[in-house]
mmCIF file with all atom_site columns, C-alpha atoms in Angstrom:
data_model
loop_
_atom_site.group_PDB
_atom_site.id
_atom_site.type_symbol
_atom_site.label_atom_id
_atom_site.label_alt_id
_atom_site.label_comp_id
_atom_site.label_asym_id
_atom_site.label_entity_id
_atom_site.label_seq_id
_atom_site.pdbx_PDB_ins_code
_atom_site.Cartn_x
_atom_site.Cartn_y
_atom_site.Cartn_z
_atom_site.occupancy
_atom_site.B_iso_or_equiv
_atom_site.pdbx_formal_charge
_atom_site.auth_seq_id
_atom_site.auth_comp_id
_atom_site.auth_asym_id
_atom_site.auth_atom_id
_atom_site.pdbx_PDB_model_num
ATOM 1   C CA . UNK A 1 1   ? 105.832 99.881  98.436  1.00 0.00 ? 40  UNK A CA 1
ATOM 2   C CA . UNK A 1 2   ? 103.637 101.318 95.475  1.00 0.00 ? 41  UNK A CA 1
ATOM 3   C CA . UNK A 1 3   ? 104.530 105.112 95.991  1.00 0.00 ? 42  UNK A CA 1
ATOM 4   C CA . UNK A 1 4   ? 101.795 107.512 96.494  1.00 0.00 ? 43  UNK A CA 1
ATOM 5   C CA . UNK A 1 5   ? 100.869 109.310 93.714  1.00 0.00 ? 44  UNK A CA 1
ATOM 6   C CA . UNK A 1 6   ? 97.999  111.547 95.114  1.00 0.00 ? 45  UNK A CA 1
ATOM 7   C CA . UNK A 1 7   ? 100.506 112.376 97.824  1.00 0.00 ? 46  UNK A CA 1
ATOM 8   C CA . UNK A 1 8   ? 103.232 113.419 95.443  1.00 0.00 ? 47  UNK A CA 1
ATOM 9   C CA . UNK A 1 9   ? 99.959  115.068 93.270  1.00 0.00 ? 48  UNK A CA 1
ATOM 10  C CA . UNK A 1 10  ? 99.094  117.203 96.831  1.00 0.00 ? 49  UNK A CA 1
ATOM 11  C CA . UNK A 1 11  ? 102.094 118.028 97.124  1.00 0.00 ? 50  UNK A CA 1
ATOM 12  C CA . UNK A 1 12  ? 103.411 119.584 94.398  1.00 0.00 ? 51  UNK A CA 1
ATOM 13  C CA . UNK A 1 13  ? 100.128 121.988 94.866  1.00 0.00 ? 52  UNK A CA 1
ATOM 14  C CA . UNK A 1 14  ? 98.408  119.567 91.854  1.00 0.00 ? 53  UNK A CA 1
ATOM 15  C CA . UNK A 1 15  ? 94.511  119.780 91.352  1.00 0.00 ? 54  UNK A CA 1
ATOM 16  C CA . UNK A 1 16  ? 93.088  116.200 91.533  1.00 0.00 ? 55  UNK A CA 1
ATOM 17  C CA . UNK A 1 17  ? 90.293  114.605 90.621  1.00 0.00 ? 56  UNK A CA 1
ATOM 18  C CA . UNK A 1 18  ? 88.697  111.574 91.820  1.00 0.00 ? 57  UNK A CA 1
ATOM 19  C CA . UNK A 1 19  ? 85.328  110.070 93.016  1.00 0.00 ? 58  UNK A CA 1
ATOM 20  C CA . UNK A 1 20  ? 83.403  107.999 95.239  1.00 0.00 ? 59  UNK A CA 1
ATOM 21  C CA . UNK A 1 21  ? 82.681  104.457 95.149  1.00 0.00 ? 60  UNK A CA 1
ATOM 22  C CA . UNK A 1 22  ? 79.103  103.164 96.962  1.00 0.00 ? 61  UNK A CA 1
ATOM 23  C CA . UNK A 1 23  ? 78.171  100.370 94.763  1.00 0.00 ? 62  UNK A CA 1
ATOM 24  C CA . UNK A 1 24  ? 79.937  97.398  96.821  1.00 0.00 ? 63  UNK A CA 1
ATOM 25  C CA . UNK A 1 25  ? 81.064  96.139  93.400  1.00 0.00 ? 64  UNK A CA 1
ATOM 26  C CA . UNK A 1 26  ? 84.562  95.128  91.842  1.00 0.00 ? 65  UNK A CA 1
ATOM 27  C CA . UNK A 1 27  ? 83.529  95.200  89.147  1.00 0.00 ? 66  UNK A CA 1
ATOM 28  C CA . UNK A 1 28  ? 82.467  98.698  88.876  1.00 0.00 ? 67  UNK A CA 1
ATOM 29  C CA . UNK A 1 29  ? 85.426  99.380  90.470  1.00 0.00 ? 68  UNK A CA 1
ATOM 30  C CA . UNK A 1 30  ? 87.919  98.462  88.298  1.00 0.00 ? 69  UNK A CA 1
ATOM 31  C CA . UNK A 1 31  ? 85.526  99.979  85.592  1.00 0.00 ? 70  UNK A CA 1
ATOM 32  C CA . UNK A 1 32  ? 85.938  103.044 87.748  1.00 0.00 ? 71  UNK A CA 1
ATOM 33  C CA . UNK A 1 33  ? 89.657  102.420 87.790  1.00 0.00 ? 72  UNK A CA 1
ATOM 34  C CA . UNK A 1 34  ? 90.096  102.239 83.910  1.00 0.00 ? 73  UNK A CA 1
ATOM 35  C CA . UNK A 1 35  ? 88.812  105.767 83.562  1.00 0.00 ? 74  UNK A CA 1
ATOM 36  C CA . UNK A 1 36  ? 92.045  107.860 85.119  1.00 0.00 ? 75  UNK A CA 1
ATOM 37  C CA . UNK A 1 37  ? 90.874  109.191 88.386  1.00 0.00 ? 76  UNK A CA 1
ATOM 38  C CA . UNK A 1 38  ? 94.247  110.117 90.222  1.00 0.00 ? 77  UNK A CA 1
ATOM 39  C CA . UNK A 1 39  ? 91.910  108.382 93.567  1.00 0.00 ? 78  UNK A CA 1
ATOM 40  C CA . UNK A 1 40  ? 88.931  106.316 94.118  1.00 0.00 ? 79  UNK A CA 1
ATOM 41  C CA . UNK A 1 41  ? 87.068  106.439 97.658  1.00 0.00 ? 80  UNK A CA 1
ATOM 42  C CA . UNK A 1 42  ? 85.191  103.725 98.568  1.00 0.00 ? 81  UNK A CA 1
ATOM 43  C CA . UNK A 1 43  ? 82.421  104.510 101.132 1.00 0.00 ? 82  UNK A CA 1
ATOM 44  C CA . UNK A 1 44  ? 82.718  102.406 104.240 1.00 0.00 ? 83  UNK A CA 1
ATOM 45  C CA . UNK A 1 45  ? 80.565  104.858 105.869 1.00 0.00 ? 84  UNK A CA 1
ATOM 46  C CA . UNK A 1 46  ? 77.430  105.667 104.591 1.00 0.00 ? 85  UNK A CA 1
ATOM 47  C CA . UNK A 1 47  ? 78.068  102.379 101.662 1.00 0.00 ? 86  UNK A CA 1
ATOM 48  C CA . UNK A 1 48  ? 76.363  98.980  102.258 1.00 0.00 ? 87  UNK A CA 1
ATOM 49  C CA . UNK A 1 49  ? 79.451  97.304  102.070 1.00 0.00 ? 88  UNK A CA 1
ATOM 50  C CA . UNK A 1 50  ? 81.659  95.081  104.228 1.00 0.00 ? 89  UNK A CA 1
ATOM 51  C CA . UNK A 1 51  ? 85.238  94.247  105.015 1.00 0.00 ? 90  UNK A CA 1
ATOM 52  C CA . UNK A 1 52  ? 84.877  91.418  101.737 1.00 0.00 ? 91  UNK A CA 1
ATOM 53  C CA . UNK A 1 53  ? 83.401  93.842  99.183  1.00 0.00 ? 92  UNK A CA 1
ATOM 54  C CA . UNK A 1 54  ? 85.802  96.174  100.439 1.00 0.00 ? 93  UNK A CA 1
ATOM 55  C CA . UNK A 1 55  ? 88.535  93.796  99.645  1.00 0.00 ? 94  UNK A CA 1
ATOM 56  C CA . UNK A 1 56  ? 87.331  93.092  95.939  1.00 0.00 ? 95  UNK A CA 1
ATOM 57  C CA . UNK A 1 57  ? 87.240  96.994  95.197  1.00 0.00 ? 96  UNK A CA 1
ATOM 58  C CA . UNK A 1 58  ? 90.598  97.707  96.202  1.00 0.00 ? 97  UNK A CA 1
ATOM 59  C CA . UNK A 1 59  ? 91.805  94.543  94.537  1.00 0.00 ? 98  UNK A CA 1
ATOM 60  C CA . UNK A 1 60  ? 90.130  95.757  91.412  1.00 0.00 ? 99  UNK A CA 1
ATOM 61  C CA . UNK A 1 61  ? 90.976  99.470  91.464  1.00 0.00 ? 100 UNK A CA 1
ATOM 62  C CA . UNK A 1 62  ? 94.806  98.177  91.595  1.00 0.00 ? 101 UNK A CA 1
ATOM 63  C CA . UNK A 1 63  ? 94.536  95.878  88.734  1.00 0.00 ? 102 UNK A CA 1
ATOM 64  C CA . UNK A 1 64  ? 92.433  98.376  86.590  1.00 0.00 ? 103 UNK A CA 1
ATOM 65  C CA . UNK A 1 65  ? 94.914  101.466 86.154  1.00 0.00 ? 104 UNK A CA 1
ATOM 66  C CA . UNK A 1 66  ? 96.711  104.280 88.489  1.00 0.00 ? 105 UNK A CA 1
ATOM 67  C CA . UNK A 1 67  ? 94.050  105.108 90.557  1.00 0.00 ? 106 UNK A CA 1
ATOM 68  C CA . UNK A 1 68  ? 94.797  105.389 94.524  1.00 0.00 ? 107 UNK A CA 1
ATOM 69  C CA . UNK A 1 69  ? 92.368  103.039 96.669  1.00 0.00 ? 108 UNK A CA 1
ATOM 70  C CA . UNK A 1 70  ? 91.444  105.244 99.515  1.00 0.00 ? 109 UNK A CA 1
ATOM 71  C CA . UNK A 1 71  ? 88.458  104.185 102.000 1.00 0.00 ? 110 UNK A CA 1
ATOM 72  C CA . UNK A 1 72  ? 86.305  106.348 104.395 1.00 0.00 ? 111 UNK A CA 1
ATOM 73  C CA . UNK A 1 73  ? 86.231  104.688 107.245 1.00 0.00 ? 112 UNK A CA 1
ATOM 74  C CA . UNK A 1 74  ? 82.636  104.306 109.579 1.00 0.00 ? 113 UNK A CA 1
ATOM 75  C CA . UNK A 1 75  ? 84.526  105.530 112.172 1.00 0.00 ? 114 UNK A CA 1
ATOM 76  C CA . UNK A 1 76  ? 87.357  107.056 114.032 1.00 0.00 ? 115 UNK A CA 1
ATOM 77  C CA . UNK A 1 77  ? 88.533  104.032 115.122 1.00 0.00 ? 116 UNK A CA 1
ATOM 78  C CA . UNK A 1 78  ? 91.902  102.574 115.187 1.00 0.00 ? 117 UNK A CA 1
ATOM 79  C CA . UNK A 1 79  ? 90.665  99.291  114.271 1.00 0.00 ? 118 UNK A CA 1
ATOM 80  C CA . UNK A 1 80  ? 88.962  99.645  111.618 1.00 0.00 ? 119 UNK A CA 1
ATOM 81  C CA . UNK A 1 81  ? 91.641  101.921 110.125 1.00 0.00 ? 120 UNK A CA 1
ATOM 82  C CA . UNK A 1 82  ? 94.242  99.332  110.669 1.00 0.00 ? 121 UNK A CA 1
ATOM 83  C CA . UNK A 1 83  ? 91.884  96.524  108.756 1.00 0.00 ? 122 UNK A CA 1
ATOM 84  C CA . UNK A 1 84  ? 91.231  98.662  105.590 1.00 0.00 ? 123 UNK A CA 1
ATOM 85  C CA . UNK A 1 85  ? 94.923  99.850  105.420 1.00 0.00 ? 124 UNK A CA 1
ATOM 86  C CA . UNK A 1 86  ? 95.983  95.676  105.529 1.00 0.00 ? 125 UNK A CA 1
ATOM 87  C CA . UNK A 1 87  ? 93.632  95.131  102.894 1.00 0.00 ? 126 UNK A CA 1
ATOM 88  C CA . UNK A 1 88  ? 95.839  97.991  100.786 1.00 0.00 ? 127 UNK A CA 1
ATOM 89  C CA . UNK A 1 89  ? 93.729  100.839 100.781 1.00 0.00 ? 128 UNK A CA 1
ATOM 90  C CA . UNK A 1 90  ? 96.623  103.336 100.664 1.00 0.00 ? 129 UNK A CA 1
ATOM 91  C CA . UNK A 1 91  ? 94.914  106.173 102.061 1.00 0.00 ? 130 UNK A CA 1
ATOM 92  C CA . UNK A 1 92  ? 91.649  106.646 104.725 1.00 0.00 ? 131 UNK A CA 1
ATOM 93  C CA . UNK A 1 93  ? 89.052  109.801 105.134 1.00 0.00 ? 132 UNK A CA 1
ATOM 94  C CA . UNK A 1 94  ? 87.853  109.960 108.741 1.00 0.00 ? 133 UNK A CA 1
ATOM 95  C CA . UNK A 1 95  ? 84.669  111.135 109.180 1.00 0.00 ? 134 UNK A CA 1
ATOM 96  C CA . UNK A 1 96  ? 82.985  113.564 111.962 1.00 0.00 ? 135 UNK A CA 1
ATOM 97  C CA . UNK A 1 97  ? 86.488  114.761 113.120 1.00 0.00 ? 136 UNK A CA 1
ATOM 98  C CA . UNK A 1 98  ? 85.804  117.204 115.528 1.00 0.00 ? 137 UNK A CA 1
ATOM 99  C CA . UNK A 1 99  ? 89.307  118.301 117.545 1.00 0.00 ? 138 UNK A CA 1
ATOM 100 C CA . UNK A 1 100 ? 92.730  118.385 117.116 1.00 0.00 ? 139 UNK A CA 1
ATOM 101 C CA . UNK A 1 101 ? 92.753  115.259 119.664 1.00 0.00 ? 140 UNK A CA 1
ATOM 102 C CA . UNK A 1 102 ? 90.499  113.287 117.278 1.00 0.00 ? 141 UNK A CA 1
ATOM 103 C CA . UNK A 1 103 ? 92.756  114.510 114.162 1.00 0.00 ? 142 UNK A CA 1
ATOM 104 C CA . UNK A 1 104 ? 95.559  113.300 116.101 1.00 0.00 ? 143 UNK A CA 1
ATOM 105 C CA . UNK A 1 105 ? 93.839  109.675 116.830 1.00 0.00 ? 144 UNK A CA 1
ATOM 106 C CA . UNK A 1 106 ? 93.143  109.927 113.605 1.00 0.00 ? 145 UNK A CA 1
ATOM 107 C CA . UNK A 1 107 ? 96.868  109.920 112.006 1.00 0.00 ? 146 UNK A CA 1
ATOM 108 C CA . UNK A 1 108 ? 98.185  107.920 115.011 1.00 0.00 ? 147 UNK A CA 1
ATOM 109 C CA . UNK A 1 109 ? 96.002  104.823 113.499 1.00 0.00 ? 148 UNK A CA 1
ATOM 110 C CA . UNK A 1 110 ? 97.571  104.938 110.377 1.00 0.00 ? 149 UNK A CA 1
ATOM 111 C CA . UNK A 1 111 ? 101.503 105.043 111.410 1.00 0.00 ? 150 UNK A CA 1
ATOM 112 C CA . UNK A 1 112 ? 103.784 102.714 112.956 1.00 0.00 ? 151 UNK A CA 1
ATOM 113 C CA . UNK A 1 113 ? 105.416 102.766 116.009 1.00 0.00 ? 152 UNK A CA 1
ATOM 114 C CA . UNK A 1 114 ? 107.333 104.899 117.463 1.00 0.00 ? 153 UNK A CA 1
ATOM 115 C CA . UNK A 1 115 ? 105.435 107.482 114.991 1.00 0.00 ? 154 UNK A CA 1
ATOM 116 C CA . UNK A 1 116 ? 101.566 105.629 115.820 1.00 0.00 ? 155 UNK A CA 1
ATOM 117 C CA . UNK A 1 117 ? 99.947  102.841 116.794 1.00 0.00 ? 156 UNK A CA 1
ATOM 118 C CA . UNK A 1 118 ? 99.209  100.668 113.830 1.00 0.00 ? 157 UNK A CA 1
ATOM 119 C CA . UNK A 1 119 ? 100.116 96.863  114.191 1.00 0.00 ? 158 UNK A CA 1
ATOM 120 C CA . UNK A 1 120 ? 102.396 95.011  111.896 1.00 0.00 ? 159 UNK A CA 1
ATOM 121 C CA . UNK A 1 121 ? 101.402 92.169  110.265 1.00 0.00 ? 160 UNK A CA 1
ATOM 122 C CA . UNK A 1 122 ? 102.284 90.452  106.999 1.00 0.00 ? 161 UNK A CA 1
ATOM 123 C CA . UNK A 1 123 ? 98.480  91.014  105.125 1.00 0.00 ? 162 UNK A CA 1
ATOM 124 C CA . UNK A 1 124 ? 97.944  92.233  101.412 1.00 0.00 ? 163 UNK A CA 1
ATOM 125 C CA . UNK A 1 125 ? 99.240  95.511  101.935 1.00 0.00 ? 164 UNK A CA 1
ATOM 126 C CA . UNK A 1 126 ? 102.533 94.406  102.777 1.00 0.00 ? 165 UNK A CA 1
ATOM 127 C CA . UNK A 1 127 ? 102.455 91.770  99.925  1.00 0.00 ? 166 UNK A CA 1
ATOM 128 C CA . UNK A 1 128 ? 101.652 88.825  102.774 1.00 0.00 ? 167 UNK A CA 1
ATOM 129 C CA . UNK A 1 129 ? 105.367 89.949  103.813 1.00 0.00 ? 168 UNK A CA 1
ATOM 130 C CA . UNK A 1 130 ? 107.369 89.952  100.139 1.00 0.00 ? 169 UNK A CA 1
ATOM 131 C CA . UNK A 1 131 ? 107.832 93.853  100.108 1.00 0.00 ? 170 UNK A CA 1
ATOM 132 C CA . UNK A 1 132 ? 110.729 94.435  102.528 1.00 0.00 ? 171 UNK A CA 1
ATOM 133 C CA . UNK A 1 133 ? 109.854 98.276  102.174 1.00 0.00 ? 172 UNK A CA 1
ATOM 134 C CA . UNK A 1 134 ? 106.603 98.938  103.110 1.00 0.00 ? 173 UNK A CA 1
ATOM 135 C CA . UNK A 1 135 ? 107.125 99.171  107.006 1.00 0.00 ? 174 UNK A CA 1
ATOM 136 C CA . UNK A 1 136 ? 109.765 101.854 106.441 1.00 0.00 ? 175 UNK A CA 1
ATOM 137 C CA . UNK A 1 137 ? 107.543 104.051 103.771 1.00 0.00 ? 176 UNK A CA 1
ATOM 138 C CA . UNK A 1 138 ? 104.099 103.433 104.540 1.00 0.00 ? 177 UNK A CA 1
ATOM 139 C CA . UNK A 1 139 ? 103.935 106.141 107.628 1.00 0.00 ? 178 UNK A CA 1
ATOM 140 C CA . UNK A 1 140 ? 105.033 108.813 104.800 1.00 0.00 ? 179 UNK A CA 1
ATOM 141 C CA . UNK A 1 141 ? 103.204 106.740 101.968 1.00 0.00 ? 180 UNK A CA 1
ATOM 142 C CA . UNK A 1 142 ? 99.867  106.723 103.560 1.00 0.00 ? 181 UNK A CA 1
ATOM 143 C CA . UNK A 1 143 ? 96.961  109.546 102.877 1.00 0.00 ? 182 UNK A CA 1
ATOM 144 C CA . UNK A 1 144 ? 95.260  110.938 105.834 1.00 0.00 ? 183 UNK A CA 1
ATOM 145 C CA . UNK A 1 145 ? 92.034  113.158 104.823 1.00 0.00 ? 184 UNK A CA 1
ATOM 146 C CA . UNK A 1 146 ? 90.066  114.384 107.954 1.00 0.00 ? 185 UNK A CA 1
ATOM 147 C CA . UNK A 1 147 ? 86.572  115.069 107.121 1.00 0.00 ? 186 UNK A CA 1
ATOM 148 C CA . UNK A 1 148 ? 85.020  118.430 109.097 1.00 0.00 ? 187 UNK A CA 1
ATOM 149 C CA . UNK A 1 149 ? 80.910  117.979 109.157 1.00 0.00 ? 188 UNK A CA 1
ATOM 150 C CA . UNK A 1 150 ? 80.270  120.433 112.340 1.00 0.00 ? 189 UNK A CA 1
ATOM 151 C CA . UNK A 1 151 ? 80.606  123.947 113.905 1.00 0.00 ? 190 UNK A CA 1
ATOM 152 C CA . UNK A 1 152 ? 83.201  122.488 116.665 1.00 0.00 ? 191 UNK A CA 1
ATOM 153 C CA . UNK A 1 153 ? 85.357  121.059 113.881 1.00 0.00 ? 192 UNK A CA 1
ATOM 154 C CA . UNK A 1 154 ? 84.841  124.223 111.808 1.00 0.00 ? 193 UNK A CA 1
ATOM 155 C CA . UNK A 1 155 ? 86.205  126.584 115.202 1.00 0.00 ? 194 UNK A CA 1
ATOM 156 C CA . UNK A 1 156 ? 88.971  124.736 115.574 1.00 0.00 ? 195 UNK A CA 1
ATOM 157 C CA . UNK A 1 157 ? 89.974  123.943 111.944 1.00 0.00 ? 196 UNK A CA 1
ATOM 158 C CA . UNK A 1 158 ? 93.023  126.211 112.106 1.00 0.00 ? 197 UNK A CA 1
ATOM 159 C CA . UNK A 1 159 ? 94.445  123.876 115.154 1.00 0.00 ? 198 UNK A CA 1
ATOM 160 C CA . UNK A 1 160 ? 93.073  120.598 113.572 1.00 0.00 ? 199 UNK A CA 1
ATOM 161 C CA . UNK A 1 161 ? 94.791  121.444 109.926 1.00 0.00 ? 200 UNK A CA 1
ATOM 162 C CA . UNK A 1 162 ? 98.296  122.264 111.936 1.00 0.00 ? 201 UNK A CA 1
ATOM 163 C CA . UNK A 1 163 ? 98.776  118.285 113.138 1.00 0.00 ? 202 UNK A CA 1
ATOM 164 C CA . UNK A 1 164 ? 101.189 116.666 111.374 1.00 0.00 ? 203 UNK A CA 1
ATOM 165 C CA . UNK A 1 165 ? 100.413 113.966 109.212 1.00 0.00 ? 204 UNK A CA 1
ATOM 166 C CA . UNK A 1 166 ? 97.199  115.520 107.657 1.00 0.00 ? 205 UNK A CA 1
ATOM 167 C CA . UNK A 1 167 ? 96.921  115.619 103.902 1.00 0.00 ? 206 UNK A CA 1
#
């Protein structure tokens, strides 16, 4: 598995310095990608795109340089964040997190068992089955941002920031 370089970037206390992508476009995303962001997000949420433009970004942002594909998700859901991490997005924001339970859904859907609940198949993440690492790195490999947007969230951030797994 491609290792994580916002991950190691985090945490060795490194500033980084990346942006959004809401354009649905791979081509502007591997434009994006040639420019030396350490990430690129693209916006599942609040973007007009689907799981195929989704696809052709990530595609693109690998091809194009060292930036890190991460996606923010529409949704809390392990689904969805099981879909976008096949398609090799190697990191997810989760919107509207409000409790430590949700934070902990949240990191649950993007480990394996015993450590989650994230189902194994051999997709493009997992090189349609050719890299015979990824299931043993991606629980550690994988970026989990949570994103706080309200006053429950913000009076329990203390407890939300101590689950493990949260980047």
């Amino acid at each position: 598995m491609t290792p994580n370089r916002l991950k190691h970037l985090l945490r060795e206390g490194q500033p980084t310095c990346g942006t959004f992508l809401s354009l649905c476009s791979p081509l502007a995303a591997e434009i994006m990608g040639m420019l030396g962001f350490d990430w690129l997000l693209v916006d599942m949420e609040h973007g007009a795109g689907d799981y195929q433009t989704l696809l052709g970004q990530l595609q693109a942002i690998r091809a194009a340089g060292d930036s890190v594909p991460l996606v923010r998700v529409q949704w809390n859901d392990p689904v969805v964040v099981k879909r976008v991490l096949d398609a090799g997005a190697m990191g997810v924001m989760i919107p509207g997190v409000r409790s430590v339970a949700e934070a902990h859904q949240g990191v649950l859907a993007t480990r394996y068992p015993p450590a989650g609940v994230r189902g194994m198949a051999n997709v493009r993440a997992t090189r349609f089955g050719l890299d015979p690492d990824y299931y043993a790195e991606a629980n550690e490999n994988i970026a989990v941002f949570m994103q706080i947007e309200n006053g429950d969230a913000v009076r329990h951030i203390e407890d939300i920031l101590k689950v493990p797994g949260i980047d």
